PDB file of C-alpha atoms and ligand atoms in Angstrom:
ATOM      1  CA  MET C   1       4.247 -14.768 -10.059  1.00  0.00           C
ATOM      2  CA  LEU C   2       7.873 -13.878  -9.474  1.00  0.00           C
ATOM      3  CA  LYS C   3       9.704 -16.775  -7.849  1.00  0.00           C
ATOM      4  CA  ILE C   4      13.213 -16.604  -6.439  1.00  0.00           C
ATOM      5  CA  GLU C   5      14.826 -19.926  -5.574  1.00  0.00           C
ATOM      6  CA  ASN C   6      18.198 -20.495  -3.970  1.00  0.00           C
ATOM      7  CA  LEU C   7      19.499 -17.110  -5.152  1.00  0.00           C
ATOM      8  CA  ARG C   8      23.184 -16.648  -4.514  1.00  0.00           C
ATOM      9  CA  VAL C   9      25.293 -13.642  -5.514  1.00  0.00           C
ATOM     10  CA  ASN C  10      29.047 -13.281  -5.051  1.00  0.00           C
ATOM     11  CA  TYR C  11      31.127 -10.147  -5.306  1.00  0.00           C
ATOM     12  CA  GLY C  12      34.614 -11.488  -5.870  1.00  0.00           C
ATOM     13  CA  GLY C  13      35.087 -13.920  -3.064  1.00  0.00           C
ATOM     14  CA  ILE C  14      32.355 -12.470  -0.886  1.00  0.00           C
ATOM     15  CA  GLU C  15      28.915 -14.045  -0.849  1.00  0.00           C
ATOM     16  CA  ALA C  16      26.440 -11.157  -0.439  1.00  0.00           C
ATOM     17  CA  VAL C  17      23.306 -13.263  -0.970  1.00  0.00           C
ATOM     18  CA  LYS C  18      23.470 -16.808   0.372  1.00  0.00           C
ATOM     19  CA  GLY C  19      20.787 -18.956  -1.205  1.00  0.00           C
ATOM     20  CA  ILE C  20      17.530 -17.126  -0.558  1.00  0.00           C
ATOM     21  CA  SER C  21      14.078 -18.179  -1.747  1.00  0.00           C
ATOM     22  CA  PHE C  22      10.907 -16.121  -1.764  1.00  0.00           C
ATOM     23  CA  GLU C  23       7.817 -15.481  -3.846  1.00  0.00           C
ATOM     24  CA  VAL C  24       6.024 -12.381  -5.015  1.00  0.00           C
ATOM     25  CA  PRO C  25       2.421 -13.360  -5.836  1.00  0.00           C
ATOM     26  CA  ASP C  26       0.572 -11.379  -8.511  1.00  0.00           C
ATOM     27  CA  LYS C  27      -1.054  -8.163  -7.250  1.00  0.00           C
ATOM     28  CA  SER C  28       0.600  -8.391  -3.833  1.00  0.00           C
ATOM     29  CA  ILE C  29       2.932  -6.040  -1.988  1.00  0.00           C
ATOM     30  CA  VAL C  30       5.975  -7.899  -0.705  1.00  0.00           C
ATOM     31  CA  THR C  31       8.765  -6.337   1.314  1.00  0.00           C
ATOM     32  CA  LEU C  32      12.282  -7.403   2.164  1.00  0.00           C
ATOM     33  CA  ILE C  33      13.518  -5.699   5.285  1.00  0.00           C
ATOM     34  CA  GLY C  34      16.969  -5.823   6.791  1.00  0.00           C
ATOM     35  CA  ALA C  35      19.886  -3.768   8.029  1.00  0.00           C
ATOM     36  CA  ASN C  36      22.572  -2.059   5.947  1.00  0.00           C
ATOM     37  CA  GLY C  37      24.471  -4.541   3.844  1.00  0.00           C
ATOM     38  CA  ALA C  38      22.014  -7.419   4.353  1.00  0.00           C
ATOM     39  CA  GLY C  39      21.836  -7.955   0.585  1.00  0.00           C
ATOM     40  CA  LYS C  40      18.539  -6.263  -0.231  1.00  0.00           C
ATOM     41  CA  SER C  41      19.754  -4.108  -3.132  1.00  0.00           C
ATOM     42  CA  THR C  42      21.819  -6.959  -4.484  1.00  0.00           C
ATOM     43  CA  THR C  43      18.687  -9.111  -4.590  1.00  0.00           C
ATOM     44  CA  LEU C  44      16.722  -6.513  -6.573  1.00  0.00           C
ATOM     45  CA  ARG C  45      19.643  -5.843  -8.905  1.00  0.00           C
ATOM     46  CA  SER C  46      20.014  -9.545  -9.639  1.00  0.00           C
ATOM     47  CA  ILE C  47      16.289  -9.832 -10.496  1.00  0.00           C
ATOM     48  CA  VAL C  48      16.717  -7.254 -13.280  1.00  0.00           C
ATOM     49  CA  GLY C  49      20.034  -8.734 -14.405  1.00  0.00           C
ATOM     50  CA  LEU C  50      22.257  -5.885 -13.201  1.00  0.00           C
ATOM     51  CA  VAL C  51      24.337  -8.280 -11.113  1.00  0.00           C
ATOM     52  CA  LYS C  52      25.009 -11.881 -11.977  1.00  0.00           C
ATOM     53  CA  ALA C  53      23.422 -14.658  -9.924  1.00  0.00           C
ATOM     54  CA  ALA C  54      25.615 -17.654  -9.137  1.00  0.00           C
ATOM     55  CA  GLU C  55      25.166 -21.103 -10.665  1.00  0.00           C
ATOM     56  CA  GLY C  56      22.179 -22.948  -9.226  1.00  0.00           C
ATOM     57  CA  SER C  57      20.109 -19.802  -8.643  1.00  0.00           C
ATOM     58  CA  SER C  58      16.700 -19.442 -10.226  1.00  0.00           C
ATOM     59  CA  ILE C  59      14.528 -16.363 -10.838  1.00  0.00           C
ATOM     60  CA  THR C  60      11.337 -17.013 -12.773  1.00  0.00           C
ATOM     61  CA  LEU C  61       8.492 -14.770 -13.847  1.00  0.00           C
ATOM     62  CA  ASP C  62       5.353 -16.763 -14.654  1.00  0.00           C
ATOM     63  CA  GLY C  63       7.597 -19.781 -15.139  1.00  0.00           C
ATOM     64  CA  ASP C  64      10.125 -18.122 -17.482  1.00  0.00           C
ATOM     65  CA  GLN C  65      13.738 -18.113 -16.332  1.00  0.00           C
ATOM     66  CA  LEU C  66      15.135 -14.561 -16.119  1.00  0.00           C
ATOM     67  CA  ILE C  67      18.708 -15.467 -15.259  1.00  0.00           C
ATOM     68  CA  GLY C  68      20.844 -15.028 -18.347  1.00  0.00           C
ATOM     69  CA  MET C  69      18.464 -12.526 -19.935  1.00  0.00           C
ATOM     70  CA  ASP C  70      19.598  -8.946 -20.651  1.00  0.00           C
ATOM     71  CA  THR C  71      18.174  -6.160 -18.495  1.00  0.00           C
ATOM     72  CA  PRO C  72      16.147  -4.530 -21.333  1.00  0.00           C
ATOM     73  CA  ASP C  73      14.489  -7.881 -22.060  1.00  0.00           C
ATOM     74  CA  ILE C  74      13.639  -8.329 -18.369  1.00  0.00           C
ATOM     75  CA  VAL C  75      12.103  -4.830 -18.338  1.00  0.00           C
ATOM     76  CA  LYS C  76      10.102  -5.702 -21.454  1.00  0.00           C
ATOM     77  CA  LYS C  77       8.782  -8.790 -19.657  1.00  0.00           C
ATOM     78  CA  GLY C  78       7.285  -6.476 -17.060  1.00  0.00           C
ATOM     79  CA  ILE C  79       9.720  -5.778 -14.221  1.00  0.00           C
ATOM     80  CA  SER C  80      10.789  -2.228 -13.444  1.00  0.00           C
ATOM     81  CA  LEU C  81      13.198  -1.006 -10.768  1.00  0.00           C
ATOM     82  CA  VAL C  82      13.153   2.337  -8.970  1.00  0.00           C
ATOM     83  CA  PRO C  83      16.776   2.533  -7.847  1.00  0.00           C
ATOM     84  CA  GLU C  84      18.008   3.706  -4.476  1.00  0.00           C
ATOM     85  CA  GLY C  85      18.780   7.417  -4.617  1.00  0.00           C
ATOM     86  CA  ARG C  86      16.270   8.009  -7.432  1.00  0.00           C
ATOM     87  CA  HIS C  87      18.827   8.805 -10.181  1.00  0.00           C
ATOM     88  CA  VAL C  88      16.622  11.155 -12.144  1.00  0.00           C
ATOM     89  CA  PHE C  89      18.309  13.016 -15.002  1.00  0.00           C
ATOM     90  CA  PRO C  90      18.880  16.407 -13.348  1.00  0.00           C
ATOM     91  CA  ASP C  91      19.396  18.490 -16.495  1.00  0.00           C
ATOM     92  CA  MET C  92      16.298  17.209 -18.221  1.00  0.00           C
ATOM     93  CA  THR C  93      12.751  18.363 -17.563  1.00  0.00           C
ATOM     94  CA  VAL C  94      10.233  16.398 -15.545  1.00  0.00           C
ATOM     95  CA  ILE C  95       8.275  15.394 -18.644  1.00  0.00           C
ATOM     96  CA  GLU C  96      11.462  14.304 -20.449  1.00  0.00           C
ATOM     97  CA  ASN C  97      12.385  12.124 -17.463  1.00  0.00           C
ATOM     98  CA  ILE C  98       8.920  10.561 -17.533  1.00  0.00           C
ATOM     99  CA  LYS C  99       9.131   9.826 -21.258  1.00  0.00           C
ATOM    100  CA  ILE C 100      12.539   8.175 -20.886  1.00  0.00           C
ATOM    101  CA  GLY C 101      10.838   5.484 -18.824  1.00  0.00           C
ATOM    102  CA  ALA C 102       9.037   4.365 -21.982  1.00  0.00           C
ATOM    103  CA  TYR C 103      12.150   4.095 -24.149  1.00  0.00           C
ATOM    104  CA  LEU C 104      11.760   0.358 -24.708  1.00  0.00           C
ATOM    105  CA  ARG C 105       8.193   0.706 -25.955  1.00  0.00           C
ATOM    106  CA  ASN C 106       7.061   1.468 -29.458  1.00  0.00           C
ATOM    107  CA  ASP C 107       3.338   1.765 -28.776  1.00  0.00           C
ATOM    108  CA  SER C 108       1.481   4.921 -27.765  1.00  0.00           C
ATOM    109  CA  ILE C 109       2.443   6.313 -24.365  1.00  0.00           C
ATOM    110  CA  GLU C 110      -0.086   9.154 -24.099  1.00  0.00           C
ATOM    111  CA  GLU C 111      -2.474   7.151 -21.900  1.00  0.00           C
ATOM    112  CA  ASP C 112       0.349   6.247 -19.535  1.00  0.00           C
ATOM    113  CA  ILE C 113       1.475   9.847 -19.265  1.00  0.00           C
ATOM    114  CA  LYS C 114      -2.103  10.684 -18.237  1.00  0.00           C
ATOM    115  CA  TRP C 115      -2.015   7.782 -15.768  1.00  0.00           C
ATOM    116  CA  VAL C 116       1.196   8.884 -14.032  1.00  0.00           C
ATOM    117  CA  HIS C 117      -0.045  12.490 -14.016  1.00  0.00           C
ATOM    118  CA  SER C 118      -3.196  11.311 -12.253  1.00  0.00           C
ATOM    119  CA  LEU C 119      -1.075   9.526  -9.646  1.00  0.00           C
ATOM    120  CA  PHE C 120       1.320  12.475  -9.307  1.00  0.00           C
ATOM    121  CA  PRO C 121      -0.517  15.746 -10.105  1.00  0.00           C
ATOM    122  CA  ARG C 122       2.513  17.638  -8.793  1.00  0.00           C
ATOM    123  CA  LEU C 123       4.621  16.258 -11.640  1.00  0.00           C
ATOM    124  CA  LYS C 124       2.090  17.462 -14.186  1.00  0.00           C
ATOM    125  CA  GLU C 125       2.250  20.961 -12.710  1.00  0.00           C
ATOM    126  CA  ARG C 126       6.012  20.853 -12.901  1.00  0.00           C
ATOM    127  CA  SER C 127       6.392  19.280 -16.333  1.00  0.00           C
ATOM    128  CA  TRP C 128       8.888  21.862 -17.615  1.00  0.00           C
ATOM    129  CA  GLN C 129      10.958  22.185 -14.461  1.00  0.00           C
ATOM    130  CA  LEU C 130      14.464  20.683 -14.521  1.00  0.00           C
ATOM    131  CA  ALA C 131      14.392  17.467 -12.510  1.00  0.00           C
ATOM    132  CA  GLY C 132      17.537  18.435 -10.573  1.00  0.00           C
ATOM    133  CA  THR C 133      15.662  21.336  -9.006  1.00  0.00           C
ATOM    134  CA  LEU C 134      12.839  19.177  -7.596  1.00  0.00           C
ATOM    135  CA  SER C 135      12.703  18.434  -3.865  1.00  0.00           C
ATOM    136  CA  GLY C 136      13.808  14.982  -2.686  1.00  0.00           C
ATOM    137  CA  GLY C 137      10.211  13.782  -2.359  1.00  0.00           C
ATOM    138  CA  GLU C 138       9.329  15.072  -5.817  1.00  0.00           C
ATOM    139  CA  GLN C 139      12.381  13.338  -7.268  1.00  0.00           C
ATOM    140  CA  GLN C 140      11.262  10.083  -5.634  1.00  0.00           C
ATOM    141  CA  MET C 141       7.833  10.534  -7.212  1.00  0.00           C
ATOM    142  CA  LEU C 142       9.467  11.222 -10.567  1.00  0.00           C
ATOM    143  CA  ALA C 143      11.573   8.071 -10.284  1.00  0.00           C
ATOM    144  CA  VAL C 144       8.413   6.051  -9.590  1.00  0.00           C
ATOM    145  CA  ALA C 145       6.546   7.740 -12.466  1.00  0.00           C
ATOM    146  CA  ARG C 146       9.441   7.001 -14.820  1.00  0.00           C
ATOM    147  CA  ALA C 147       9.476   3.335 -13.765  1.00  0.00           C
ATOM    148  CA  LEU C 148       5.718   3.068 -14.332  1.00  0.00           C
ATOM    149  CA  MET C 149       6.125   4.273 -17.931  1.00  0.00           C
ATOM    150  CA  SER C 150       7.471   0.855 -18.935  1.00  0.00           C
ATOM    151  CA  HIS C 151       4.044  -0.439 -17.908  1.00  0.00           C
ATOM    152  CA  PRO C 152       5.389  -2.994 -15.443  1.00  0.00           C
ATOM    153  CA  LYS C 153       3.560  -5.953 -13.948  1.00  0.00           C
ATOM    154  CA  ILE C 154       5.990  -5.720 -11.060  1.00  0.00           C
ATOM    155  CA  LEU C 155       7.362  -2.481  -9.665  1.00  0.00           C
ATOM    156  CA  MET C 156      10.465  -2.960  -7.517  1.00  0.00           C
ATOM    157  CA  MET C 157      11.516  -0.141  -5.229  1.00  0.00           C
ATOM    158  CA  ASP C 158      14.857   0.250  -3.483  1.00  0.00           C
ATOM    159  CA  GLU C 159      14.482   2.267  -0.257  1.00  0.00           C
ATOM    160  CA  PRO C 160      11.812   4.731  -1.394  1.00  0.00           C
ATOM    161  CA  SER C 161      11.793   6.430   2.017  1.00  0.00           C
ATOM    162  CA  LEU C 162      15.534   7.148   2.126  1.00  0.00           C
ATOM    163  CA  GLY C 163      16.323  10.693   3.200  1.00  0.00           C
ATOM    164  CA  LEU C 164      12.716  11.901   3.127  1.00  0.00           C
ATOM    165  CA  ALA C 165      10.739  13.637   5.869  1.00  0.00           C
ATOM    166  CA  PRO C 166       8.103  11.495   7.647  1.00  0.00           C
ATOM    167  CA  LEU C 167       5.134  13.251   6.031  1.00  0.00           C
ATOM    168  CA  ILE C 168       6.567  12.761   2.544  1.00  0.00           C
ATOM    169  CA  VAL C 169       7.306   9.111   3.346  1.00  0.00           C
ATOM    170  CA  LYS C 170       3.646   8.632   4.314  1.00  0.00           C
ATOM    171  CA  ASN C 171       2.583  10.204   1.051  1.00  0.00           C
ATOM    172  CA  ILE C 172       4.919   7.969  -0.997  1.00  0.00           C
ATOM    173  CA  PHE C 173       3.634   4.840   0.752  1.00  0.00           C
ATOM    174  CA  SER C 174       0.009   5.813   0.175  1.00  0.00           C
ATOM    175  CA  ILE C 175       0.798   6.216  -3.540  1.00  0.00           C
ATOM    176  CA  ILE C 176       2.490   2.784  -3.502  1.00  0.00           C
ATOM    177  CA  ARG C 177      -0.757   1.316  -2.132  1.00  0.00           C
ATOM    178  CA  GLU C 178      -2.763   3.138  -4.799  1.00  0.00           C
ATOM    179  CA  ILE C 179      -0.489   1.833  -7.595  1.00  0.00           C
ATOM    180  CA  ASN C 180      -0.942  -1.673  -6.176  1.00  0.00           C
ATOM    181  CA  LYS C 181      -4.731  -1.251  -6.040  1.00  0.00           C
ATOM    182  CA  GLN C 182      -4.598  -0.419  -9.711  1.00  0.00           C
ATOM    183  CA  GLY C 183      -3.136  -3.862 -10.380  1.00  0.00           C
ATOM    184  CA  VAL C 184       0.650  -3.470 -10.161  1.00  0.00           C
ATOM    185  CA  THR C 185       2.549  -5.993  -8.031  1.00  0.00           C
ATOM    186  CA  VAL C 186       5.091  -4.329  -5.730  1.00  0.00           C
ATOM    187  CA  LEU C 187       8.389  -5.616  -4.341  1.00  0.00           C
ATOM    188  CA  LEU C 188       9.793  -3.141  -1.894  1.00  0.00           C
ATOM    189  CA  ILE C 189      13.005  -3.106   0.087  1.00  0.00           C
ATOM    190  CA  GLU C 190      13.316  -0.869   3.071  1.00  0.00           C
ATOM    191  CA  GLN C 191      15.268  -0.021   6.166  1.00  0.00           C
ATOM    192  CA  ASN C 192      12.115   1.757   7.344  1.00  0.00           C
ATOM    193  CA  ALA C 193      10.654  -1.576   8.446  1.00  0.00           C
ATOM    194  CA  ASN C 194       7.735  -0.040  10.268  1.00  0.00           C
ATOM    195  CA  MET C 195       6.328   1.694   7.202  1.00  0.00           C
ATOM    196  CA  ALA C 196       7.157  -1.229   4.894  1.00  0.00           C
ATOM    197  CA  LEU C 197       5.479  -3.846   7.106  1.00  0.00           C
ATOM    198  CA  HIS C 198       2.388  -1.687   7.547  1.00  0.00           C
ATOM    199  CA  THR C 199       2.096  -1.503   3.769  1.00  0.00           C
ATOM    200  CA  ALA C 200       3.049  -5.032   2.724  1.00  0.00           C
ATOM    201  CA  ASP C 201       0.949  -8.187   2.531  1.00  0.00           C
ATOM    202  CA  ILE C 202       4.032 -10.353   3.032  1.00  0.00           C
ATOM    203  CA  GLY C 203       7.415  -9.551   4.567  1.00  0.00           C
ATOM    204  CA  TYR C 204      10.789 -11.288   4.585  1.00  0.00           C
ATOM    205  CA  VAL C 205      13.628 -10.473   6.953  1.00  0.00           C
ATOM    206  CA  LEU C 206      17.072 -10.584   5.360  1.00  0.00           C
ATOM    207  CA  GLU C 207      20.127 -10.856   7.610  1.00  0.00           C
ATOM    208  CA  THR C 208      23.640 -11.024   6.166  1.00  0.00           C
ATOM    209  CA  GLY C 209      22.455 -12.607   2.943  1.00  0.00           C
ATOM    210  CA  LYS C 210      19.948 -15.072   4.414  1.00  0.00           C
ATOM    211  CA  ILE C 211      16.206 -14.975   5.004  1.00  0.00           C
ATOM    212  CA  THR C 212      15.698 -15.527   8.703  1.00  0.00           C
ATOM    213  CA  MET C 213      11.970 -14.980   8.993  1.00  0.00           C
ATOM    214  CA  HIS C 214       8.854 -14.366   6.958  1.00  0.00           C
ATOM    215  CA  GLY C 215       5.167 -13.784   7.527  1.00  0.00           C
ATOM    216  CA  SER C 216       2.384 -11.338   6.865  1.00  0.00           C
ATOM    217  CA  GLY C 217       3.222  -7.680   7.471  1.00  0.00           C
ATOM    218  CA  LYS C 218       1.020  -7.815  10.577  1.00  0.00           C
ATOM    219  CA  GLU C 219       2.719 -10.938  11.958  1.00  0.00           C
ATOM    220  CA  LEU C 220       6.177  -9.455  11.575  1.00  0.00           C
ATOM    221  CA  LEU C 221       5.103  -6.158  13.140  1.00  0.00           C
ATOM    222  CA  ALA C 222       3.936  -8.099  16.202  1.00  0.00           C
ATOM    223  CA  ASP C 223       7.018 -10.317  16.409  1.00  0.00           C
ATOM    224  CA  GLU C 224       9.227  -9.550  19.417  1.00  0.00           C
ATOM    225  CA  SER C 225      12.547 -10.176  17.662  1.00  0.00           C
ATOM    226  CA  VAL C 226      11.526  -8.019  14.687  1.00  0.00           C
ATOM    227  CA  LYS C 227      10.429  -5.310  17.111  1.00  0.00           C
ATOM    228  CA  ALA C 228      13.730  -5.431  18.934  1.00  0.00           C
ATOM    229  CA  ALA C 229      15.914  -5.462  15.824  1.00  0.00           C
ATOM    230  CA  TYR C 230      14.022  -3.312  13.339  1.00  0.00           C
ATOM    231  CA  LEU C 231      11.236  -1.321  14.924  1.00  0.00           C
ATOM    232  CA  GLY C 232      13.044   0.473  17.702  1.00  0.00           C
ATOM    233  CA  LYS C 233      11.399   0.639  21.102  1.00  0.00           C
ATOM    234  CA  SER C 234       7.745  -0.055  20.449  1.00  0.00           C
TER     235      SER C 234
HETATM  236  P1  ATP W   1      21.856  -1.007   2.010  1.00  0.00           P
HETATM  237  O1  ATP W   1      20.556  -0.852   2.656  1.00  0.00           O
HETATM  238  O2  ATP W   1      22.989  -0.413   2.781  1.00  0.00           O
HETATM  239  O3  ATP W   1      21.876  -0.645   0.547  1.00  0.00           O
HETATM  240  P2  ATP W   1      21.594  -3.773   1.301  1.00  0.00           P
HETATM  241  O4  ATP W   1      20.854  -4.691   2.195  1.00  0.00           O
HETATM  242  O5  ATP W   1      20.852  -3.291   0.102  1.00  0.00           O
HETATM  243  O6  ATP W   1      22.164  -2.571   2.109  1.00  0.00           O
HETATM  244  P3  ATP W   1      23.614  -4.632  -0.530  1.00  0.00           P
HETATM  245  O7  ATP W   1      23.807  -3.270  -1.089  1.00  0.00           O
HETATM  246  O8  ATP W   1      22.898  -5.621  -1.353  1.00  0.00           O
HETATM  247  O9  ATP W   1      22.888  -4.552   0.869  1.00  0.00           O
HETATM  248  O10 ATP W   1      25.033  -5.198  -0.120  1.00  0.00           O
HETATM  249  C1  ATP W   1      25.249  -6.520   0.381  1.00  0.00           C
HETATM  250  C2  ATP W   1      26.743  -6.748   0.573  1.00  0.00           C
HETATM  251  O11 ATP W   1      27.391  -6.796  -0.697  1.00  0.00           O
HETATM  252  C3  ATP W   1      27.436  -5.663   1.358  1.00  0.00           C
HETATM  253  O12 ATP W   1      28.401  -6.282   2.179  1.00  0.00           O
HETATM  254  C4  ATP W   1      28.104  -4.804   0.304  1.00  0.00           C
HETATM  255  O13 ATP W   1      29.273  -4.188   0.769  1.00  0.00           O
HETATM  256  C5  ATP W   1      28.432  -5.824  -0.774  1.00  0.00           C
HETATM  257  N1  ATP W   1      28.397  -5.229  -2.108  1.00  0.00           N
HETATM  258  C6  ATP W   1      27.358  -4.590  -2.674  1.00  0.00           C
HETATM  259  N2  ATP W   1      27.656  -4.182  -3.940  1.00  0.00           N
HETATM  260  C7  ATP W   1      28.937  -4.561  -4.167  1.00  0.00           C
HETATM  261  C8  ATP W   1      29.830  -4.450  -5.276  1.00  0.00           C
HETATM  262  N3  ATP W   1      29.456  -3.871  -6.414  1.00  0.00           N
HETATM  263  N4  ATP W   1      31.076  -4.967  -5.139  1.00  0.00           N
HETATM  264  C9  ATP W   1      31.451  -5.604  -3.998  1.00  0.00           C
HETATM  265  N5  ATP W   1      30.660  -5.750  -2.916  1.00  0.00           N
HETATM  266  C10 ATP W   1      29.422  -5.242  -2.989  1.00  0.00           C
END
């Protein structure tokens, strides 16, 4: 289980994350929802050691403290991040991008290539295409496939729906559920709260660096204040 306790992150003098605690149980889908600037990306980036957590924060995976570890070591322990905006390597082919996701491994990756191709047949078809010429949805799929190549226990996704058409978003979320069914724990942050809460077992609401509410996806979808703030008129 991934356990975040009293996580605080400062950028200069500004506290972007103000002492949040939450848990990501094994094999679950957990989502953090919240408006622009609530601290969602900062939280994910601190889990993989890309930003520094303040003194007194704790992030443990199966009891091991991750704070202070280097990012490659955190990835090797089983956490992988699909960053906001995908960041595929545009001048490399699809298959090269996929293989890069396994760069920290020295075991055989053939089975995993087959696995990601089974999840994303489109990427198999387009193996030799330059990643920069893929559509936005295909690039999102490629970013997920690349992250899966490190064979993570926990897949973290930063705004997978950003900039994608509704049908493609649906497709991405159904693949997220399939990946989870196959045993991968998922931590997802989203501004598309509706989709995220329909997909997640557990949701947390983050507002200006603090968790203000949590519950099952269903409970939060039914909550009047969540509806008013995050789900539009429904
Ligand atoms: P979004 O959905 O817009 O990405 P978010 O919830 O992910 O929002 P963060 O990106 O974590 O929010 O940002 C939280 C706060 O920290 C914001 O006020 C942001 O301006 C600030 N912030 C983020 N990154 C940095 C940085 N590198 N330097 C200084 N301030 C930053």
